[in-house]
Coordinates of C-alpha atoms in Angstrom, one line a residue:
X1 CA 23.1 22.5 -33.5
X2 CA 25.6 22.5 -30.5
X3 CA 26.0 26.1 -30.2
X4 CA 21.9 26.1 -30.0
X5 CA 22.1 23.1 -27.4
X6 CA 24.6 25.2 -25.2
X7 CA 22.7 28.4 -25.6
X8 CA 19.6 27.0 -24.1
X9 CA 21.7 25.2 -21.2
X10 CA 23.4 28.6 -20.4
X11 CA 19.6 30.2 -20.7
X12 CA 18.1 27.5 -18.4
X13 CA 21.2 27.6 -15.9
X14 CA 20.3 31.7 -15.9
X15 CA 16.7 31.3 -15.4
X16 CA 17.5 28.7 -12.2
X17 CA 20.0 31.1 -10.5
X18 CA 17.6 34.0 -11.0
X19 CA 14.6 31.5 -9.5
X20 CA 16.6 30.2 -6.9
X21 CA 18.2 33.2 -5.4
X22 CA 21.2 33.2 -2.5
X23 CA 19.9 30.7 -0.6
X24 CA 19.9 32.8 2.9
X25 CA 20.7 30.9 6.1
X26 CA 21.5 31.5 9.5
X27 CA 25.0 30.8 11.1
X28 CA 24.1 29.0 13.9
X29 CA 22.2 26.4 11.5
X30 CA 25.2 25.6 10.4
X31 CA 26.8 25.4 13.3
X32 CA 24.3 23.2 15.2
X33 CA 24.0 20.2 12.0
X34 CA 28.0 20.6 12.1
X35 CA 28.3 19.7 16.1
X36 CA 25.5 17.1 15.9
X37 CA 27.5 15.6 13.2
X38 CA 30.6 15.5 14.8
X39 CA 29.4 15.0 18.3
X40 CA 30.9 11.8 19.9
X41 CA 28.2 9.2 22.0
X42 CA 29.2 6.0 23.6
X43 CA 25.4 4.2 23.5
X44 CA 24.2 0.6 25.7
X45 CA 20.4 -0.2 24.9
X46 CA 18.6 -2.6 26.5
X47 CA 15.5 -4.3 24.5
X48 CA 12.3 -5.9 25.5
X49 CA 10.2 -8.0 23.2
X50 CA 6.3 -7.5 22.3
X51 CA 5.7 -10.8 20.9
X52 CA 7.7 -12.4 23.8
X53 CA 5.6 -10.1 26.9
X54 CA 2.8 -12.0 27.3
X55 CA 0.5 -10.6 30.3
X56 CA -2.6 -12.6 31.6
X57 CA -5.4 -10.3 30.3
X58 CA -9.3 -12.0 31.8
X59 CA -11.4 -9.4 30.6
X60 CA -14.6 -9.4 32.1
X61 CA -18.0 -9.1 30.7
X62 CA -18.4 -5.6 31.7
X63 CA -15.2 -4.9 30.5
X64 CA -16.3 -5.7 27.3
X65 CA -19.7 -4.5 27.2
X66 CA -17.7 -0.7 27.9
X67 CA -15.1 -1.0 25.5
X68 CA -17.8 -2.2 22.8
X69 CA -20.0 0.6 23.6
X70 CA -17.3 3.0 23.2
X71 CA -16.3 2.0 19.9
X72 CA -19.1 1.1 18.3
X73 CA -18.0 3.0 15.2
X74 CA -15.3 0.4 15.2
X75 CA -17.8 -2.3 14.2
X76 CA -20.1 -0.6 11.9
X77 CA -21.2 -3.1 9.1
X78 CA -21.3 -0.7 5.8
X79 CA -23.4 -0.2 3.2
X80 CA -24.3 -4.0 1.8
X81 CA -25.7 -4.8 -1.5
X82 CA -27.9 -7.3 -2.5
X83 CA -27.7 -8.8 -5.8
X84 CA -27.9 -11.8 -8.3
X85 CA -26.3 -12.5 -10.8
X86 CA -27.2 -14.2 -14.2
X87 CA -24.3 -17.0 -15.5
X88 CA -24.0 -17.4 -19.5
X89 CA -21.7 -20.1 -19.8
X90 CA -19.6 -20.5 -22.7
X91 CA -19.3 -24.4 -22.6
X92 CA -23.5 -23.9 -23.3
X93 CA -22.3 -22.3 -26.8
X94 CA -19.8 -24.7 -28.1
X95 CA -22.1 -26.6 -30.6
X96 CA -22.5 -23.2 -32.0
X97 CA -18.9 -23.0 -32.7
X98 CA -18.2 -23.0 -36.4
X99 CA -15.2 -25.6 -37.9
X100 CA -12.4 -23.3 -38.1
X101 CA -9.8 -24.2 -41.5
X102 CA -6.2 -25.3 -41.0
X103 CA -4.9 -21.5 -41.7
X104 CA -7.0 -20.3 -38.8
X105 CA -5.8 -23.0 -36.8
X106 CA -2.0 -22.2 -38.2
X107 CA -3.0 -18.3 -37.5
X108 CA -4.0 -18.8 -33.7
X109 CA -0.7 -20.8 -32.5
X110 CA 1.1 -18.1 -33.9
X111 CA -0.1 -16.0 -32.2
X112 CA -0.3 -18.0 -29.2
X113 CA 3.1 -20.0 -29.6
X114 CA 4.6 -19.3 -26.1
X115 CA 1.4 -20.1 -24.3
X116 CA 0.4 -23.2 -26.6
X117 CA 4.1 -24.7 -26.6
X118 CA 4.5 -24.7 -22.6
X119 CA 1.3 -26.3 -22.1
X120 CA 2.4 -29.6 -24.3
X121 CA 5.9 -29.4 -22.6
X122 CA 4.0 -29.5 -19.5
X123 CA 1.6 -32.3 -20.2
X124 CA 4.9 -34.8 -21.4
X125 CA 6.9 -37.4 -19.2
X126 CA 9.9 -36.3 -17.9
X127 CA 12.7 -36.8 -20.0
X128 CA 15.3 -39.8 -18.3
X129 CA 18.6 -37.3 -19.6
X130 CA 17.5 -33.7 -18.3
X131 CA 20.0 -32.2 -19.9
X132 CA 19.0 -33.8 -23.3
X133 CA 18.2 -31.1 -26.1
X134 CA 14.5 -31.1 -26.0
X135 CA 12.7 -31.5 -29.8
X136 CA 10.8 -28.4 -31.3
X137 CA 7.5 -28.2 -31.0
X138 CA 5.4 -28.2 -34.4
X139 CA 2.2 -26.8 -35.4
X140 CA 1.1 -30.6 -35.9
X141 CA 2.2 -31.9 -32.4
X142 CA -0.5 -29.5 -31.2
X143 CA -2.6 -29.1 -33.9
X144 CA -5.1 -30.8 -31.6
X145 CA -4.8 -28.7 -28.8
X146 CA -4.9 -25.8 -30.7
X147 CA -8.9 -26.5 -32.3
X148 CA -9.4 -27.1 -28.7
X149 CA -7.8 -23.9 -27.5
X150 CA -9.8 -22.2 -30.3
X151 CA -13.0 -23.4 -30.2
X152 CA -12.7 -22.2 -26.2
X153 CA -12.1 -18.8 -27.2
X154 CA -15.1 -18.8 -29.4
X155 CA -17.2 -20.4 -27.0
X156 CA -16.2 -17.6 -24.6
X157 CA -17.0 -14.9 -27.4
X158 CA -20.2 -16.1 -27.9
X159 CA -21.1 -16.1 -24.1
X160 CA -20.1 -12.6 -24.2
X161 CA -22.5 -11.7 -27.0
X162 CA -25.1 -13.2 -25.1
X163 CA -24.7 -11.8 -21.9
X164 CA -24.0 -8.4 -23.8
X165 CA -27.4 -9.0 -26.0
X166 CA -29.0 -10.0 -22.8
X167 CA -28.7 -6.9 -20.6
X168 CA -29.2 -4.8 -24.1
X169 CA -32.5 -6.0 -24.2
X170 CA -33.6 -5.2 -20.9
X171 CA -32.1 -1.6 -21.5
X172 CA -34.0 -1.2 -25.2
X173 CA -37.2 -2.8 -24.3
X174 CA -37.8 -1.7 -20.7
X175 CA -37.7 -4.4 -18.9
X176 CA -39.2 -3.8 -15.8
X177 CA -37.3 -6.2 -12.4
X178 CA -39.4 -8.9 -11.4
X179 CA -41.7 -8.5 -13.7
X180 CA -43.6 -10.8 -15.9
X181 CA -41.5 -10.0 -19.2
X182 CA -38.4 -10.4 -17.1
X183 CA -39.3 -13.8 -16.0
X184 CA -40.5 -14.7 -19.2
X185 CA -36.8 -13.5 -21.2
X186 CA -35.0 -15.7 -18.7
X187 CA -37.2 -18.7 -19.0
X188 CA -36.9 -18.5 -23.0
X189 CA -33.3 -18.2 -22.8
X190 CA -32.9 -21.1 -20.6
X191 CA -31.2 -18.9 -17.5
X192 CA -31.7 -18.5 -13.9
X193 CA -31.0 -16.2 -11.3
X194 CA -27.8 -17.4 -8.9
X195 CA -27.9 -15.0 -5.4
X196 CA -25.0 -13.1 -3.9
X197 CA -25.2 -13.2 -0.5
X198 CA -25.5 -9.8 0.9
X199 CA -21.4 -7.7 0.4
X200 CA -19.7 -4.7 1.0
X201 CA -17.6 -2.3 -1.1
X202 CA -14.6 -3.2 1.0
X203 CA -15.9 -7.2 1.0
X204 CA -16.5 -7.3 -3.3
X205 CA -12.4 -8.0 -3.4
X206 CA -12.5 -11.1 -1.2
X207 CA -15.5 -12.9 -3.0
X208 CA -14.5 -15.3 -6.0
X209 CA -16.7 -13.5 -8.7
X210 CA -15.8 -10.7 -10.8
X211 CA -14.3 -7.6 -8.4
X212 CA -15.5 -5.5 -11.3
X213 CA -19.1 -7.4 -11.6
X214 CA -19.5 -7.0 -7.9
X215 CA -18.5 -3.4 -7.7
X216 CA -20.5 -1.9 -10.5
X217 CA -23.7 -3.1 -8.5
X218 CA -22.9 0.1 -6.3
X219 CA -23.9 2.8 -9.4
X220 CA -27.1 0.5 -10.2
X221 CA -30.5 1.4 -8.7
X222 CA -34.1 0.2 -9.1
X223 CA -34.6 2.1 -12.8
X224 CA -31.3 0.6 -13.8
X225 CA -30.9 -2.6 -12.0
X226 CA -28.5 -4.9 -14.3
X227 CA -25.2 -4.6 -15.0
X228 CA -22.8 -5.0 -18.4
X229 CA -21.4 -8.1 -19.2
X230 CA -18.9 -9.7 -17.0
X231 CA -15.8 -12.0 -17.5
X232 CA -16.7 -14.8 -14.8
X233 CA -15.4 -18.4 -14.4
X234 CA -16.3 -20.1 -17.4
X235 CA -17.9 -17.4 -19.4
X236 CA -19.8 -14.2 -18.7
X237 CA -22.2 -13.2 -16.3
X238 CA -24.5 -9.7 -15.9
X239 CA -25.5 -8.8 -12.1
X240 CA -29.0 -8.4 -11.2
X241 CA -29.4 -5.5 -8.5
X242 CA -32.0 -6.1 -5.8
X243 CA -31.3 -3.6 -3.3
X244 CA -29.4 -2.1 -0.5
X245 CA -29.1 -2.9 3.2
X246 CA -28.2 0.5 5.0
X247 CA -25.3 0.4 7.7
X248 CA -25.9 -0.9 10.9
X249 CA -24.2 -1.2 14.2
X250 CA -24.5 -5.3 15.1
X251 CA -25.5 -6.5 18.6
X252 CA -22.7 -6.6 20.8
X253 CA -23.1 -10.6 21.0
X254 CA -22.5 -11.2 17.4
X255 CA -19.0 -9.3 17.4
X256 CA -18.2 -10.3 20.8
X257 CA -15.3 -12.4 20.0
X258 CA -13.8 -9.4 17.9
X259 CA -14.5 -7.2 20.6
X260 CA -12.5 -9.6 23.2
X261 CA -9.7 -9.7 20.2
X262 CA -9.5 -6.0 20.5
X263 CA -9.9 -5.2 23.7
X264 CA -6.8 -7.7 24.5
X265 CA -4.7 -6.0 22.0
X266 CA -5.1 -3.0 23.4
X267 CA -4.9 -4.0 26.8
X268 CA -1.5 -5.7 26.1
X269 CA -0.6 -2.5 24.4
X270 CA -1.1 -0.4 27.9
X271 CA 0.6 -3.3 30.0
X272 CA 3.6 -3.0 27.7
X273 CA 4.1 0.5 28.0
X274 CA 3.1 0.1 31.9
X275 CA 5.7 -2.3 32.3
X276 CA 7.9 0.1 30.3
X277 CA 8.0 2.7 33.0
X278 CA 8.7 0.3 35.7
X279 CA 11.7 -1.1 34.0
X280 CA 12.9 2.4 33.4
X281 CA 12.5 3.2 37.4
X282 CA 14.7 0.2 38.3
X283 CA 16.8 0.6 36.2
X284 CA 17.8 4.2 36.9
X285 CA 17.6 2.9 40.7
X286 CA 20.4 0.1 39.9
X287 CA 22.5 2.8 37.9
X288 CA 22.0 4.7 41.6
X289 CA 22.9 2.0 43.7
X290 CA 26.4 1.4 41.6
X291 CA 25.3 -0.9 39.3
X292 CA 26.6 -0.4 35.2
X293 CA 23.6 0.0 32.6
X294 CA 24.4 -3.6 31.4
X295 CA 23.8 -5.1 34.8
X296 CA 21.2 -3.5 35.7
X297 CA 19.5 -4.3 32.5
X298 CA 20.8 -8.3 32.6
X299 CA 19.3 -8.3 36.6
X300 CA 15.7 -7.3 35.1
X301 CA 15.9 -9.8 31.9
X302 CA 16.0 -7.4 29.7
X303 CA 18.8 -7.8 26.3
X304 CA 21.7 -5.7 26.6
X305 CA 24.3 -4.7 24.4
X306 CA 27.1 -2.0 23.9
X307 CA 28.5 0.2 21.5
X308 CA 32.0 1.4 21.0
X309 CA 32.0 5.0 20.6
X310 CA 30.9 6.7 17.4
X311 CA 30.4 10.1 15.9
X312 CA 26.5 10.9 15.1
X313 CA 27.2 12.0 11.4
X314 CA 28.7 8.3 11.4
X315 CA 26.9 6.0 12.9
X316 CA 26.4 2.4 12.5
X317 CA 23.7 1.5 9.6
X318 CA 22.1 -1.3 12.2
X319 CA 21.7 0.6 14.9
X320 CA 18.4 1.5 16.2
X321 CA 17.4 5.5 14.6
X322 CA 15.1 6.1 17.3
X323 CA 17.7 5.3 19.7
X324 CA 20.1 7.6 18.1
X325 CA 17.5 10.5 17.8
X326 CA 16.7 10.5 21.5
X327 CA 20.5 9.7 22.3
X328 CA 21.2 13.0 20.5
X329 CA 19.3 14.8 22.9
X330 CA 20.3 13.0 26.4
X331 CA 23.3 13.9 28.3
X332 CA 25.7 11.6 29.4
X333 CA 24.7 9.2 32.1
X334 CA 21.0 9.4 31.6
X335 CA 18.8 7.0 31.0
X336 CA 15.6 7.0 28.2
X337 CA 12.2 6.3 28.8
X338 CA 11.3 2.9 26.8
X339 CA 11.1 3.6 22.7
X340 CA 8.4 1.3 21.0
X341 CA 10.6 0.5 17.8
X342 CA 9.5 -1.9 15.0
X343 CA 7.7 -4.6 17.9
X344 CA 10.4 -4.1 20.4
X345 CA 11.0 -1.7 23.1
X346 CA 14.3 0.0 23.3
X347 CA 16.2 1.7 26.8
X348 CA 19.1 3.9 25.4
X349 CA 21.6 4.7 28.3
X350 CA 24.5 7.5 27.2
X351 CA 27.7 6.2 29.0
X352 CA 30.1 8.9 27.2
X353 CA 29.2 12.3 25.2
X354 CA 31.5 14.9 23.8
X355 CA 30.6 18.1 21.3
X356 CA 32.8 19.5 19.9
X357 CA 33.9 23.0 19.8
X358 CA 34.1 24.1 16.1
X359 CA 36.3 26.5 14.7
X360 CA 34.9 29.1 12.5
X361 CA 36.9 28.1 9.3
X362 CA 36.8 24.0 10.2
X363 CA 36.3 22.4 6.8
X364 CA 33.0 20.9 7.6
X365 CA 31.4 24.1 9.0
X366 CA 32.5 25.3 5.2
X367 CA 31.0 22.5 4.1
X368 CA 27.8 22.5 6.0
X369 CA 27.4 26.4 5.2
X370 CA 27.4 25.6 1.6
X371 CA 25.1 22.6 1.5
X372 CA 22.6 24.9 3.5
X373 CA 22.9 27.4 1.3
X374 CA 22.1 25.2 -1.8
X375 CA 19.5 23.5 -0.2
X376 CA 17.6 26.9 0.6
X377 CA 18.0 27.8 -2.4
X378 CA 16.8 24.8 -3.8
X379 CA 13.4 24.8 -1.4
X380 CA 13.0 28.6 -2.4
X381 CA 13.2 28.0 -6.5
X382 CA 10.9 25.1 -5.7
X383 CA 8.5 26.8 -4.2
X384 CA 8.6 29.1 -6.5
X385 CA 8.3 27.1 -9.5
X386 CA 5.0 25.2 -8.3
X387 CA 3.4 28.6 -7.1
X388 CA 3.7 30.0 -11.2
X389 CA 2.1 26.8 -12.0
X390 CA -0.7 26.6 -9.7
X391 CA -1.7 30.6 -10.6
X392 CA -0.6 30.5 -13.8
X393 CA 0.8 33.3 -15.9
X394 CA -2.5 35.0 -17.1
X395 CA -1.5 37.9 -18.2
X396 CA 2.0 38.5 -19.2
X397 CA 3.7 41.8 -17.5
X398 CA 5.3 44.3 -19.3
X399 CA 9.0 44.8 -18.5
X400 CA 9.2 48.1 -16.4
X401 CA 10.9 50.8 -18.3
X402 CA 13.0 53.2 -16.3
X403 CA 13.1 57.0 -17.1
X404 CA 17.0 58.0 -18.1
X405 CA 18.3 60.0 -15.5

């Protein structure tokens, strides 16, 4: 069994090398992710706050009106169903409940031990000696309880009958909405009709009846207008479809406040990145006029802090990655435009940048070569791979047969 084992390894390994081929690169690739690596950069960054920038924005009525008409598509209401919804309570079925005997009762706390057992612990007085052993539960301590718990769980089987005999009916007999013999099955079974008020399909999740109840109403229609039986707050319940109310773009005034909620947002958004580019003009005009990045950046309130000189291949875990991307592409001495990073905006300044000159047989050149090389390799037998599966191998081919020579 080994020697099959290690045959099928050495097969595999065979079929991946052939897949995978030499895993061609070129020599500057190398070259280039072994400099970046290994190049040197002394960073200082300066940060401004979003939450903390807080601009006077007034907008004006007209204001409003434009941005509102210019994104109405913003404010669409969707599609809205209309609906009721029939309630079959399970605490209306409890006389019908039948005595259970003491091995059903034993039969059920099994079966629900964990859930039965925390409820009693929860229900005592606290003991005075918490650390005091606390006594086993027995069937008898909850025996009680557990006809209760029982008797619910009927209960809430027979609602489910119900509802399920209930929407059957319509469905076998025909039941037409609205109409006489629909009124007449819901006044001889002692229900009424509760209404939804009007929902989406993005809306059904945030309402406190059945998600599932609520979103089945959107494959009804006027032939087939009820739903299946529902699990609902205490018992089941089967959705009457009404109808549909088609999207609609509201009147400005009834999404007005939205609209000023928006429109601020954004409007802080372009006074940020406004205010941005000014503090990157005065600070490159400090720099200018003698003054270090950290000074300049103090004098204008922004928060400044300095690095001590790393190499990009190991650089600090905390510090900012979309500082170090555009650092990596700055020379020394140059100031970036503002970065919006995670609610804060980021100036990188590169006091100090050396790349290195890298020998043809320095160790990580080797080493970059031959992670290349795999990884190429690695994308090519991937690719591949997932093209044989997506075409499939219809028809196997033949293995050429050369003519001796």
């Amino acid at each position: 069994l080994f020697a099959v084992v290690l045959e099928e390894d050495y097969r595999i390994d065979q079929i991946g090398s052939a897949l995978s081929g030499p895993g061609y690169l070129l020599p500057s690739e190398a070259l280039a992710q072994t400099q970046r690596n290994e190049t040197s950069l002394k960073l200082a960054t300066a940060e401004i706050s979003y939450a903390d920038f807080t601009p006077e924005v007034a907008p004006t009525e007209e204001a409003l009106t434009a941005y509102y008409a210019a994104n109405t598509s913003r404010y669409e209401i969707a599609e809205r169903i209309q609906a009721s919804y029939i309630t079959f309570a399970a605490a209306n079925y409890a006389d019908q409940v039948v005595a259970t005997e003491d091995a059903d009762l034993r039969a059920h706390f099994i079966a629900n031990r964990a859930r039965i057992v925390a409820a009693h612990e929860a229900a005592q007085p606290k003991a005075e000696d918490a650390e005091a052993e606390k006594p086993a539960v027995t069937f008898e301590d909850v025996r009680d309880a557990v006809a209760t718990d029982l008797a619910a769980e009927a209960a809430q089987r027979l609602a489910n009958e119900a509802a399920q005999s209930f929407a059957y009916k319509l469905y076998n007999d025909n039941v037409e909405q609205d109409s006489a013999a629909f009124n007449k099955l819901l006044n001889e079974s002692g229900l009424t009709l509760t209404e939804i008020a009007p929902y989406t399909a993005e809306g059904a999740a945030r309402r406190s009846l059945s998600t599932e109840m609520l979103e089945s109403a959107f494959a009804l229609s006027k032939s087939r207008y009820y739903s299946d039986a529902y699990a609902i707050d205490g018992g089941f319940g089967v959705l009457i479809y009404t109808g549909r109310i088609a999207p609609e773009i509201p009147a400005f005034e009834t999404v007005a406040a939205v609209v000023t909620a928006d429109y601020t947002t954004e409007e802080k958004r372009r006074l940020f990145n406004e205010n941005g580019e000014r503090l990157e003009t005065e600070l490159k005009s400090k720099i200018a006029e003698g003054s270090t990045f950290v000074e300049a950046a103090e004098a204008l309130e922004l928060k400044a802090s300095t690095n001590e000189a790393f190499k990009v291949g190991e650089a600090p875990r905390t510090f900012n990655r979309a500082a170090l991307q555009k650092a990596q592409s700055m020379e020394a001495g140059e100031v970036s435009p503002m970065l919006t990073s995670g609610g804060t905006g980021v100036f990188v300044y590169v006091e100090e940048k050396n790349v290195p000159e890298i020998a043809a047989d320095d160790e990580k050149l080797v080493e970059a070569k031959s992670f290349l090389k795999r990884y190429a390799s690695y994308v090519s037998s991937n690719a591949l791979v997932s093209e044989l599966v997506a075409r499939g191998i219809e028809n196997p081919v033949e293995p050429e047969v050369l003519d001796e020579q």
